[in-house]
Amino acid sequence: MAATKKLSSLFPLLSLICFISFFLLLSISRKASISSSTTHPQFLRFKPIDANPTIRSAPSATGDSSCDYSDGSWVYDPNAGFDRYDSSCKEIFKGWNCILNNKSNGRDIINWRWKPRNCDLPPFDPLQFLHTYRDTNIGFIGDSLNRNMFVSLFCTLKRVSNDVKKWRPAGADRGFTFLHYNLTIAYHRTNLLARYGRWSANGNGGKLEALGYKEGYRVDVDVPESTWEKAPSFHDILIFNTGHWWWAPSKFDPVKSPMLFFEKGLPVIPPIPPDLGLDKVLNHMIRFVEKTMRADAIKLFRTQSPRHFEGGDWDQGGSCKRLQPLLPEQVEDLFSLKNNGTNVETRLVNQHIYNALKGSNVHILDITRLSEFRADAHPSTAGGKKHDDCMHWCLPGVTDTWNDLFVTHLNSLKI
């Protein structure tokens, strides 16, 4: 009885202790949640004008069709730099071999793993890839950034299959066949996708001459460059890119050597600026590919690869000295259209790509957002040039993740 009375007198105290304990646990839990959201902030996703968000996503390796692979973060993982391939792969262009060139963070670059927010992006299995895409021809069509990606894929596959023969399809700059699987991968170099070459005024005059033009570059917006015009009839899978050369005043000086666009063999009058010329080229090239390629072939267009020049452009002393990925706010400082900075063409080009591809059967491979963070992963001063290389990527490096995404998309389209 006395014991019962004692317990009864302690009940209010025990209740108070329980209430305080519950409150403290709730408070700690909430703080942990805030800390987590601070560590992994909600990254802004760049949405081009009138972009169709459904074509940006593909089912993940786990079959999640709602995954947005562009929404995520780079996670440091010492085990991420697994034995995909190393600096001994001879196809790596010398200026991109950051480990061999002793770039200070050359080995650390591959220790960062891209983690999409709502799914996973595992490294693709090269042996499984060779089995799955047996008797297949894959073509990379574009500028040197597509070669960057092509080399990454080749080195990854060669690590598991040495029975390789150099062989180039018509027009290709590089090409290899994995003989045991009859799988060919090739790189077709083209800067603008369309045919272009030097133009000089005709002594007999013409519409451009009448406007005062004396020289420049003729760009035939409706004629594919010869390096890849036969690729759609040969390859089963094509991945395109263009963009870097369209905003290259050092090559296409708007005054001394402007782009002069031709359509159906005649100059476009009045002359149009490069951004409108890009629209015309994209529209014509998409129609050409859809017309000449098999209906069941897979066509992808890779979004723009970001440059990371800070302090000026490549010919103005610009550099890329960072040793870790950027923070979200730093990404926006470099690439925001509002800031109109040195690297703004990344998102400008993407606007044109998304608009041109609407309604087509060409799929988009969005590598831009995940790459914008990686200011640390360019050759920089280790590229062997007179200026910092803040455009191409170290190999091994970020383009390995592009190929993980590429293979994930391929597998989802093949299902």
CSV table of C-alpha atoms in Angstrom, one decimal:
chain,number,residue,atom,x,y,z
A,1,MET,CA,0.0,0.0,0.0
A,2,ALA,CA,2.8,2.4,1.0
A,3,ALA,CA,4.7,1.4,-2.2
A,4,THR,CA,1.5,2.2,-4.3
A,5,LYS,CA,1.2,5.6,-2.6
A,6,LYS,CA,4.9,6.4,-3.3
A,7,LEU,CA,4.5,5.5,-7.0
A,8,SER,CA,1.4,7.6,-7.1
A,9,SER,CA,3.3,10.6,-5.8
A,10,LEU,CA,6.0,10.1,-8.3
A,11,PHE,CA,3.7,9.9,-11.3
A,12,PRO,CA,3.5,13.6,-12.1
A,13,LEU,CA,7.4,13.8,-12.0
A,14,LEU,CA,7.7,10.8,-14.3
A,15,SER,CA,5.2,12.3,-16.7
A,16,LEU,CA,7.1,15.5,-16.9
A,17,ILE,CA,10.4,13.7,-17.5
A,18,CYS,CA,8.8,11.7,-20.4
A,19,PHE,CA,7.3,14.8,-21.9
A,20,ILE,CA,10.7,16.6,-21.8
A,21,SER,CA,12.4,13.6,-23.3
A,22,PHE,CA,9.9,13.4,-26.2
A,23,PHE,CA,10.3,17.2,-26.8
A,24,LEU,CA,14.1,16.9,-26.9
A,25,LEU,CA,14.0,13.9,-29.3
A,26,LEU,CA,11.6,15.8,-31.6
A,27,SER,CA,13.9,18.8,-31.6
A,28,ILE,CA,17.0,16.8,-32.4
A,29,SER,CA,15.2,15.0,-35.2
A,30,ARG,CA,14.2,18.3,-36.7
A,31,LYS,CA,17.7,19.7,-36.5
A,32,ALA,CA,19.1,16.6,-38.2
A,33,SER,CA,16.5,17.0,-41.0
A,34,ILE,CA,17.6,20.7,-41.5
A,35,SER,CA,21.2,19.7,-41.5
A,36,SER,CA,20.5,17.0,-44.2
A,37,SER,CA,18.7,19.5,-46.4
A,38,THR,CA,21.6,21.9,-46.0
A,39,THR,CA,24.1,19.3,-47.0
A,40,HIS,CA,22.1,18.3,-50.0
A,41,PRO,CA,20.3,21.4,-51.2
A,42,GLN,CA,17.4,21.5,-53.7
A,43,PHE,CA,19.4,22.2,-56.8
A,44,LEU,CA,17.8,24.4,-59.4
A,45,ARG,CA,17.2,22.7,-62.7
A,46,PHE,CA,17.7,24.7,-65.9
A,47,LYS,CA,14.5,24.5,-67.9
A,48,PRO,CA,14.8,25.7,-71.5
A,49,ILE,CA,12.0,27.7,-73.1
A,50,ASP,CA,9.0,25.5,-73.8
A,51,ALA,CA,11.1,22.4,-73.0
A,52,ASN,CA,9.2,19.2,-72.8
A,53,PRO,CA,10.4,17.7,-69.4
A,54,THR,CA,9.2,14.2,-70.4
A,55,ILE,CA,12.1,13.8,-72.8
A,56,ARG,CA,14.7,14.6,-70.2
A,57,SER,CA,14.0,11.5,-68.2
A,58,ALA,CA,14.4,7.8,-68.9
A,59,PRO,CA,13.9,4.8,-66.7
A,60,SER,CA,16.7,4.2,-64.3
A,61,ALA,CA,18.5,0.9,-64.0
A,62,THR,CA,16.0,0.0,-61.4
A,63,GLY,CA,13.1,0.8,-63.7
A,64,ASP,CA,12.0,4.1,-62.2
A,65,SER,CA,10.6,6.1,-65.1
A,66,SER,CA,10.2,9.3,-62.9
A,67,CYS,CA,13.9,9.8,-62.2
A,68,ASP,CA,15.4,13.1,-63.2
A,69,TYR,CA,19.1,12.3,-63.6
A,70,SER,CA,20.0,16.0,-63.8
A,71,ASP,CA,18.8,16.6,-60.3
A,72,GLY,CA,21.5,15.4,-57.9
A,73,SER,CA,24.9,16.1,-56.3
A,74,TRP,CA,28.5,14.9,-56.5
A,75,VAL,CA,29.4,12.7,-53.6
A,76,TYR,CA,33.0,12.1,-52.6
A,77,ASP,CA,33.6,8.4,-52.5
A,78,PRO,CA,37.1,7.0,-52.3
A,79,ASN,CA,35.8,3.8,-53.8
A,80,ALA,CA,34.2,5.5,-56.7
A,81,GLY,CA,37.4,5.4,-58.7
A,82,PHE,CA,37.1,1.8,-59.4
A,83,ASP,CA,39.1,0.0,-62.1
A,84,ARG,CA,37.1,1.2,-65.1
A,85,TYR,CA,40.3,2.0,-67.1
A,86,ASP,CA,43.4,3.9,-66.4
A,87,SER,CA,45.9,6.3,-68.0
A,88,SER,CA,47.5,3.5,-70.0
A,89,CYS,CA,44.7,3.5,-72.5
A,90,LYS,CA,46.5,4.6,-75.7
A,91,GLU,CA,43.4,6.1,-77.3
A,92,ILE,CA,43.3,8.9,-74.7
A,93,PHE,CA,44.5,12.1,-76.3
A,94,LYS,CA,47.7,13.3,-74.6
A,95,GLY,CA,46.3,16.6,-73.5
A,96,TRP,CA,43.4,14.8,-71.7
A,97,ASN,CA,45.5,12.3,-69.8
A,98,CYS,CA,45.6,14.3,-66.5
A,99,ILE,CA,47.1,11.4,-64.5
A,100,LEU,CA,50.0,10.9,-66.9
A,101,ASN,CA,50.4,14.7,-67.1
A,102,ASN,CA,50.7,15.0,-63.3
A,103,LYS,CA,47.7,17.3,-62.8
A,104,SER,CA,47.6,17.8,-59.0
A,105,ASN,CA,44.1,16.4,-58.6
A,106,GLY,CA,44.2,14.0,-61.6
A,107,ARG,CA,43.6,10.9,-59.5
A,108,ASP,CA,41.1,12.5,-57.2
A,109,ILE,CA,38.8,13.5,-60.1
A,110,ILE,CA,37.4,10.0,-60.3
A,111,ASN,CA,36.6,9.8,-56.6
A,112,TRP,CA,33.5,11.9,-57.1
A,113,ARG,CA,30.3,10.0,-57.9
A,114,TRP,CA,27.1,11.6,-59.3
A,115,LYS,CA,24.1,10.7,-57.1
A,116,PRO,CA,20.7,11.6,-58.6
A,117,ARG,CA,18.3,12.7,-55.9
A,118,ASN,CA,15.6,10.1,-56.4
A,119,CYS,CA,17.4,7.1,-58.0
A,120,ASP,CA,20.8,5.6,-58.6
A,121,LEU,CA,23.2,5.9,-61.6
A,122,PRO,CA,25.5,2.9,-61.3
A,123,PRO,CA,28.6,2.5,-63.4
A,124,PHE,CA,27.6,0.5,-66.5
A,125,ASP,CA,28.9,-3.1,-66.9
A,126,PRO,CA,31.2,-3.1,-70.0
A,127,LEU,CA,31.0,-6.9,-70.5
A,128,GLN,CA,27.2,-6.8,-70.2
A,129,PHE,CA,27.2,-3.9,-72.7
A,130,LEU,CA,29.2,-5.9,-75.2
A,131,HIS,CA,26.8,-8.8,-74.9
A,132,THR,CA,23.7,-6.6,-75.1
A,133,TYR,CA,24.9,-4.6,-78.1
A,134,ARG,CA,26.4,-7.4,-80.1
A,135,ASP,CA,26.2,-6.9,-83.9
A,136,THR,CA,25.6,-3.1,-83.4
A,137,ASN,CA,27.2,0.0,-84.8
A,138,ILE,CA,27.4,3.1,-82.7
A,139,GLY,CA,28.4,6.5,-84.0
A,140,PHE,CA,29.4,9.6,-82.1
A,141,ILE,CA,28.9,12.7,-84.4
A,142,GLY,CA,30.1,16.1,-83.3
A,143,ASP,CA,33.0,18.1,-82.1
A,144,SER,CA,36.0,17.1,-79.9
A,145,LEU,CA,33.7,16.9,-76.8
A,146,ASN,CA,32.0,14.0,-78.5
A,147,ARG,CA,35.4,12.5,-79.1
A,148,ASN,CA,36.1,12.9,-75.4
A,149,MET,CA,33.0,10.8,-74.7
A,150,PHE,CA,33.9,8.3,-77.5
A,151,VAL,CA,37.4,7.7,-76.0
A,152,SER,CA,35.9,7.1,-72.6
A,153,LEU,CA,33.6,4.4,-73.9
A,154,PHE,CA,36.3,2.8,-76.0
A,155,CYS,CA,38.8,2.6,-73.0
A,156,THR,CA,36.1,1.1,-70.8
A,157,LEU,CA,35.2,-1.6,-73.3
A,158,LYS,CA,38.8,-2.4,-74.2
A,159,ARG,CA,39.5,-3.1,-70.5
A,160,VAL,CA,37.3,-6.2,-70.7
A,161,SER,CA,37.9,-7.2,-74.4
A,162,ASN,CA,41.3,-6.9,-76.1
A,163,ASP,CA,40.1,-8.5,-79.4
A,164,VAL,CA,39.8,-5.1,-81.1
A,165,LYS,CA,40.5,-4.0,-84.7
A,166,LYS,CA,40.9,-0.4,-85.9
A,167,TRP,CA,38.3,0.2,-88.6
A,168,ARG,CA,36.6,3.4,-89.7
A,169,PRO,CA,33.2,3.6,-91.4
A,170,ALA,CA,33.0,6.1,-94.3
A,171,GLY,CA,33.9,9.6,-93.1
A,172,ALA,CA,34.8,8.6,-89.6
A,173,ASP,CA,37.8,10.1,-87.9
A,174,ARG,CA,38.3,7.2,-85.5
A,175,GLY,CA,36.7,3.7,-85.3
A,176,PHE,CA,37.1,0.3,-83.7
A,177,THR,CA,35.4,-3.0,-83.9
A,178,PHE,CA,35.3,-5.4,-81.0
A,179,LEU,CA,35.6,-8.6,-83.1
A,180,HIS,CA,34.2,-11.2,-80.7
A,181,TYR,CA,31.0,-9.2,-80.5
A,182,ASN,CA,30.9,-7.5,-83.9
A,183,LEU,CA,30.4,-4.2,-82.1
A,184,THR,CA,31.7,-1.1,-83.9
A,185,ILE,CA,32.0,2.3,-82.3
A,186,ALA,CA,33.2,5.3,-84.3
A,187,TYR,CA,33.7,9.0,-84.0
A,188,HIS,CA,32.7,11.3,-86.9
A,189,ARG,CA,34.2,14.8,-86.5
A,190,THR,CA,32.0,17.7,-87.4
A,191,ASN,CA,32.0,21.2,-85.9
A,192,LEU,CA,28.7,22.6,-87.1
A,193,LEU,CA,27.0,19.4,-88.4
A,194,ALA,CA,26.4,21.3,-91.6
A,195,ARG,CA,28.9,21.7,-94.5
A,196,TYR,CA,31.0,24.8,-94.3
A,197,GLY,CA,34.1,26.3,-95.9
A,198,ARG,CA,35.9,29.6,-96.8
A,199,TRP,CA,33.9,32.1,-98.9
A,200,SER,CA,35.3,35.0,-100.9
A,201,ALA,CA,33.5,37.7,-102.8
A,202,ASN,CA,33.0,37.0,-106.5
A,203,GLY,CA,34.4,39.6,-108.9
A,204,ASN,CA,31.1,39.5,-110.8
A,205,GLY,CA,29.2,40.5,-107.7
A,206,GLY,CA,26.2,39.0,-106.0
A,207,LYS,CA,23.7,39.6,-103.2
A,208,LEU,CA,26.3,39.2,-100.4
A,209,GLU,CA,28.8,41.3,-102.4
A,210,ALA,CA,26.2,44.0,-102.8
A,211,LEU,CA,25.9,44.2,-99.0
A,212,GLY,CA,29.7,44.7,-98.7
A,213,TYR,CA,30.8,41.2,-97.7
A,214,LYS,CA,34.3,40.4,-98.9
A,215,GLU,CA,35.1,37.1,-97.1
A,216,GLY,CA,33.8,34.8,-94.5
A,217,TYR,CA,32.6,31.2,-94.0
A,218,ARG,CA,29.9,29.7,-96.1
A,219,VAL,CA,27.6,27.4,-94.1
A,220,ASP,CA,25.1,25.3,-96.1
A,221,VAL,CA,22.4,24.9,-93.5
A,222,ASP,CA,20.6,22.0,-95.4
A,223,VAL,CA,23.7,20.0,-96.3
A,224,PRO,CA,25.4,17.6,-93.8
A,225,GLU,CA,29.1,17.6,-93.6
A,226,SER,CA,30.7,14.8,-95.6
A,227,THR,CA,32.3,13.3,-92.5
A,228,TRP,CA,29.0,12.0,-91.3
A,229,GLU,CA,26.5,12.2,-94.2
A,230,LYS,CA,26.6,8.4,-94.7
A,231,ALA,CA,26.6,7.6,-90.9
A,232,PRO,CA,22.8,7.4,-90.5
A,233,SER,CA,22.6,4.6,-93.1
A,234,PHE,CA,25.4,2.6,-91.4
A,235,HIS,CA,24.9,3.0,-87.6
A,236,ASP,CA,22.2,1.6,-85.4
A,237,ILE,CA,22.8,4.1,-82.7
A,238,LEU,CA,23.8,7.8,-83.2
A,239,ILE,CA,24.7,10.4,-80.6
A,240,PHE,CA,25.1,14.0,-81.8
A,241,ASN,CA,26.4,17.2,-80.4
A,242,THR,CA,27.2,20.7,-81.6
A,243,GLY,CA,27.5,24.1,-80.0
A,244,HIS,CA,31.0,25.1,-79.1
A,245,TRP,CA,32.0,26.4,-82.5
A,246,TRP,CA,28.8,28.5,-82.9
A,247,TRP,CA,30.0,30.9,-80.3
A,248,ALA,CA,33.7,31.1,-81.4
A,249,PRO,CA,34.6,34.6,-82.5
A,250,SER,CA,38.2,33.6,-82.7
A,251,LYS,CA,37.2,31.3,-85.6
A,252,PHE,CA,34.1,33.0,-87.0
A,253,ASP,CA,34.9,36.7,-86.4
A,254,PRO,CA,31.6,38.5,-87.0
A,255,VAL,CA,33.4,41.3,-88.9
A,256,LYS,CA,36.5,39.7,-90.5
A,257,SER,CA,35.2,36.2,-91.2
A,258,PRO,CA,31.5,36.0,-90.4
A,259,MET,CA,29.3,32.9,-90.9
A,260,LEU,CA,27.3,33.4,-94.1
A,261,PHE,CA,24.4,31.0,-94.3
A,262,PHE,CA,23.2,29.4,-97.5
A,263,GLU,CA,20.0,27.4,-98.1
A,264,LYS,CA,19.2,25.5,-101.3
A,265,GLY,CA,22.5,26.8,-102.7
A,266,LEU,CA,21.5,30.5,-102.3
A,267,PRO,CA,22.6,33.0,-99.6
A,268,VAL,CA,20.1,33.7,-96.9
A,269,ILE,CA,19.1,37.3,-97.3
A,270,PRO,CA,19.1,39.3,-95.2
A,271,PRO,CA,22.0,37.6,-93.5
A,272,ILE,CA,21.2,36.1,-90.2
A,273,PRO,CA,23.3,35.8,-87.0
A,274,PRO,CA,24.8,32.5,-85.8
A,275,ASP,CA,22.0,31.7,-83.3
A,276,LEU,CA,19.4,31.7,-86.0
A,277,GLY,CA,21.8,29.8,-88.3
A,278,LEU,CA,22.1,27.2,-85.6
A,279,ASP,CA,18.3,26.8,-85.5
A,280,LYS,CA,18.2,26.3,-89.3
A,281,VAL,CA,21.0,23.7,-89.2
A,282,LEU,CA,19.4,21.8,-86.3
A,283,ASN,CA,16.0,21.6,-88.1
A,284,HIS,CA,17.5,20.5,-91.4
A,285,MET,CA,19.9,17.9,-89.9
A,286,ILE,CA,17.1,16.4,-87.7
A,287,ARG,CA,14.9,16.0,-90.8
A,288,PHE,CA,17.9,14.5,-92.7
A,289,VAL,CA,18.6,11.9,-90.0
A,290,GLU,CA,14.9,11.0,-89.6
A,291,LYS,CA,14.7,10.5,-93.4
A,292,THR,CA,17.8,8.5,-93.9
A,293,MET,CA,18.0,6.3,-90.7
A,294,ARG,CA,16.0,3.2,-90.0
A,295,ALA,CA,12.8,3.7,-88.1
A,296,ASP,CA,14.0,1.4,-85.3
A,297,ALA,CA,17.4,3.1,-85.0
A,298,ILE,CA,18.2,5.0,-81.8
A,299,LYS,CA,19.0,8.7,-82.1
A,300,LEU,CA,20.2,10.8,-79.3
A,301,PHE,CA,21.4,14.4,-79.0
A,302,ARG,CA,23.8,15.2,-76.2
A,303,THR,CA,23.3,18.6,-74.5
A,304,GLN,CA,26.0,21.2,-74.2
A,305,SER,CA,29.2,20.4,-72.3
A,306,PRO,CA,30.0,23.3,-70.0
A,307,ARG,CA,33.3,25.2,-70.1
A,308,HIS,CA,34.7,26.6,-66.8
A,309,PHE,CA,36.8,29.6,-67.7
A,310,GLU,CA,37.1,32.1,-64.9
A,311,GLY,CA,38.8,35.5,-65.1
A,312,GLY,CA,38.3,35.7,-68.9
A,313,ASP,CA,37.9,33.5,-71.9
A,314,TRP,CA,40.5,31.1,-73.2
A,315,ASP,CA,42.4,33.8,-75.1
A,316,GLN,CA,42.0,36.4,-72.4
A,317,GLY,CA,43.9,34.6,-69.6
A,318,GLY,CA,41.0,32.6,-68.3
A,319,SER,CA,41.8,29.6,-66.1
A,320,CYS,CA,40.2,26.7,-64.2
A,321,LYS,CA,42.2,26.1,-61.1
A,322,ARG,CA,39.6,24.6,-58.8
A,323,LEU,CA,40.3,21.2,-57.2
A,324,GLN,CA,36.8,20.3,-56.1
A,325,PRO,CA,33.3,20.5,-57.6
A,326,LEU,CA,31.5,23.8,-57.4
A,327,LEU,CA,28.7,24.6,-54.9
A,328,PRO,CA,25.2,25.3,-56.4
A,329,GLU,CA,25.5,29.0,-56.0
A,330,GLN,CA,28.9,29.0,-57.7
A,331,VAL,CA,27.3,27.1,-60.6
A,332,GLU,CA,24.7,29.8,-61.0
A,333,ASP,CA,27.3,32.5,-60.9
A,334,LEU,CA,29.1,30.9,-63.8
A,335,PHE,CA,26.3,29.8,-66.0
A,336,SER,CA,23.2,32.0,-65.3
A,337,LEU,CA,21.8,33.5,-68.4
A,338,LYS,CA,21.2,36.7,-66.4
A,339,ASN,CA,24.9,37.1,-65.6
A,340,ASN,CA,25.8,36.7,-69.3
A,341,GLY,CA,29.3,35.5,-68.3
A,342,THR,CA,32.1,33.9,-70.2
A,343,ASN,CA,30.5,30.4,-70.2
A,344,VAL,CA,26.9,31.5,-70.9
A,345,GLU,CA,26.8,29.7,-74.3
A,346,THR,CA,26.2,26.4,-72.4
A,347,ARG,CA,22.6,27.2,-71.6
A,348,LEU,CA,22.0,29.3,-74.7
A,349,VAL,CA,22.9,26.3,-76.9
A,350,ASN,CA,20.6,24.1,-74.9
A,351,GLN,CA,17.7,26.4,-75.5
A,352,HIS,CA,18.2,25.9,-79.2
A,353,ILE,CA,18.6,22.2,-79.0
A,354,TYR,CA,15.5,21.6,-76.9
A,355,ASN,CA,13.4,23.8,-79.2
A,356,ALA,CA,14.6,22.1,-82.3
A,357,LEU,CA,14.0,18.6,-81.0
A,358,LYS,CA,10.4,19.1,-80.0
A,359,GLY,CA,8.2,16.8,-82.0
A,360,SER,CA,11.1,14.7,-83.3
A,361,ASN,CA,12.0,11.1,-82.5
A,362,VAL,CA,15.5,12.2,-81.4
A,363,HIS,CA,16.0,11.6,-77.6
A,364,ILE,CA,17.9,14.1,-75.4
A,365,LEU,CA,20.9,13.0,-73.3
A,366,ASP,CA,21.1,15.7,-70.7
A,367,ILE,CA,24.7,15.9,-69.3
A,368,THR,CA,24.8,19.6,-68.7
A,369,ARG,CA,23.7,20.0,-65.2
A,370,LEU,CA,25.8,17.3,-63.6
A,371,SER,CA,28.8,18.6,-65.6
A,372,GLU,CA,28.4,22.3,-64.6
A,373,PHE,CA,29.6,21.4,-61.1
A,374,ARG,CA,32.9,19.9,-62.3
A,375,ALA,CA,35.2,22.9,-62.7
A,376,ASP,CA,37.9,20.7,-61.1
A,377,ALA,CA,37.8,18.1,-63.9
A,378,HIS,CA,39.4,19.9,-66.9
A,379,PRO,CA,43.0,19.5,-68.0
A,380,SER,CA,43.7,23.1,-67.1
A,381,THR,CA,47.4,23.9,-67.3
A,382,ALA,CA,48.2,20.1,-67.7
A,383,GLY,CA,46.6,20.1,-71.1
A,384,GLY,CA,49.9,21.0,-72.9
A,385,LYS,CA,48.5,24.1,-74.5
A,386,LYS,CA,49.6,27.7,-74.3
A,387,HIS,CA,46.4,28.5,-72.5
A,388,ASP,CA,44.4,26.6,-69.9
A,389,ASP,CA,42.1,23.9,-71.3
A,390,CYS,CA,38.9,24.5,-69.4
A,391,MET,CA,36.7,22.9,-72.1
A,392,HIS,CA,37.7,19.3,-72.6
A,393,TRP,CA,37.7,16.8,-69.8
A,394,CYS,CA,40.4,14.7,-68.1
A,395,LEU,CA,40.2,11.0,-68.8
A,396,PRO,CA,39.4,9.1,-66.7
A,397,GLY,CA,36.8,11.6,-65.6
A,398,VAL,CA,33.4,13.2,-66.0
A,399,THR,CA,32.7,11.7,-69.5
A,400,ASP,CA,32.7,8.3,-67.8
A,401,THR,CA,29.6,9.4,-66.0
A,402,TRP,CA,28.2,10.6,-69.3
A,403,ASN,CA,28.5,7.1,-70.6
A,404,ASP,CA,26.9,5.6,-67.5
A,405,LEU,CA,23.9,7.9,-68.3
A,406,PHE,CA,24.2,7.0,-72.1
A,407,VAL,CA,24.0,3.3,-71.4
A,408,THR,CA,21.2,3.7,-68.9
A,409,HIS,CA,19.2,5.6,-71.6
A,410,LEU,CA,20.0,3.0,-74.3
A,411,ASN,CA,18.9,0.2,-72.1
A,412,SER,CA,15.6,1.9,-71.3
A,413,LEU,CA,15.0,2.6,-75.0
A,414,LYS,CA,15.8,-1.0,-75.9
A,415,ILE,CA,13.2,-2.5,-73.5
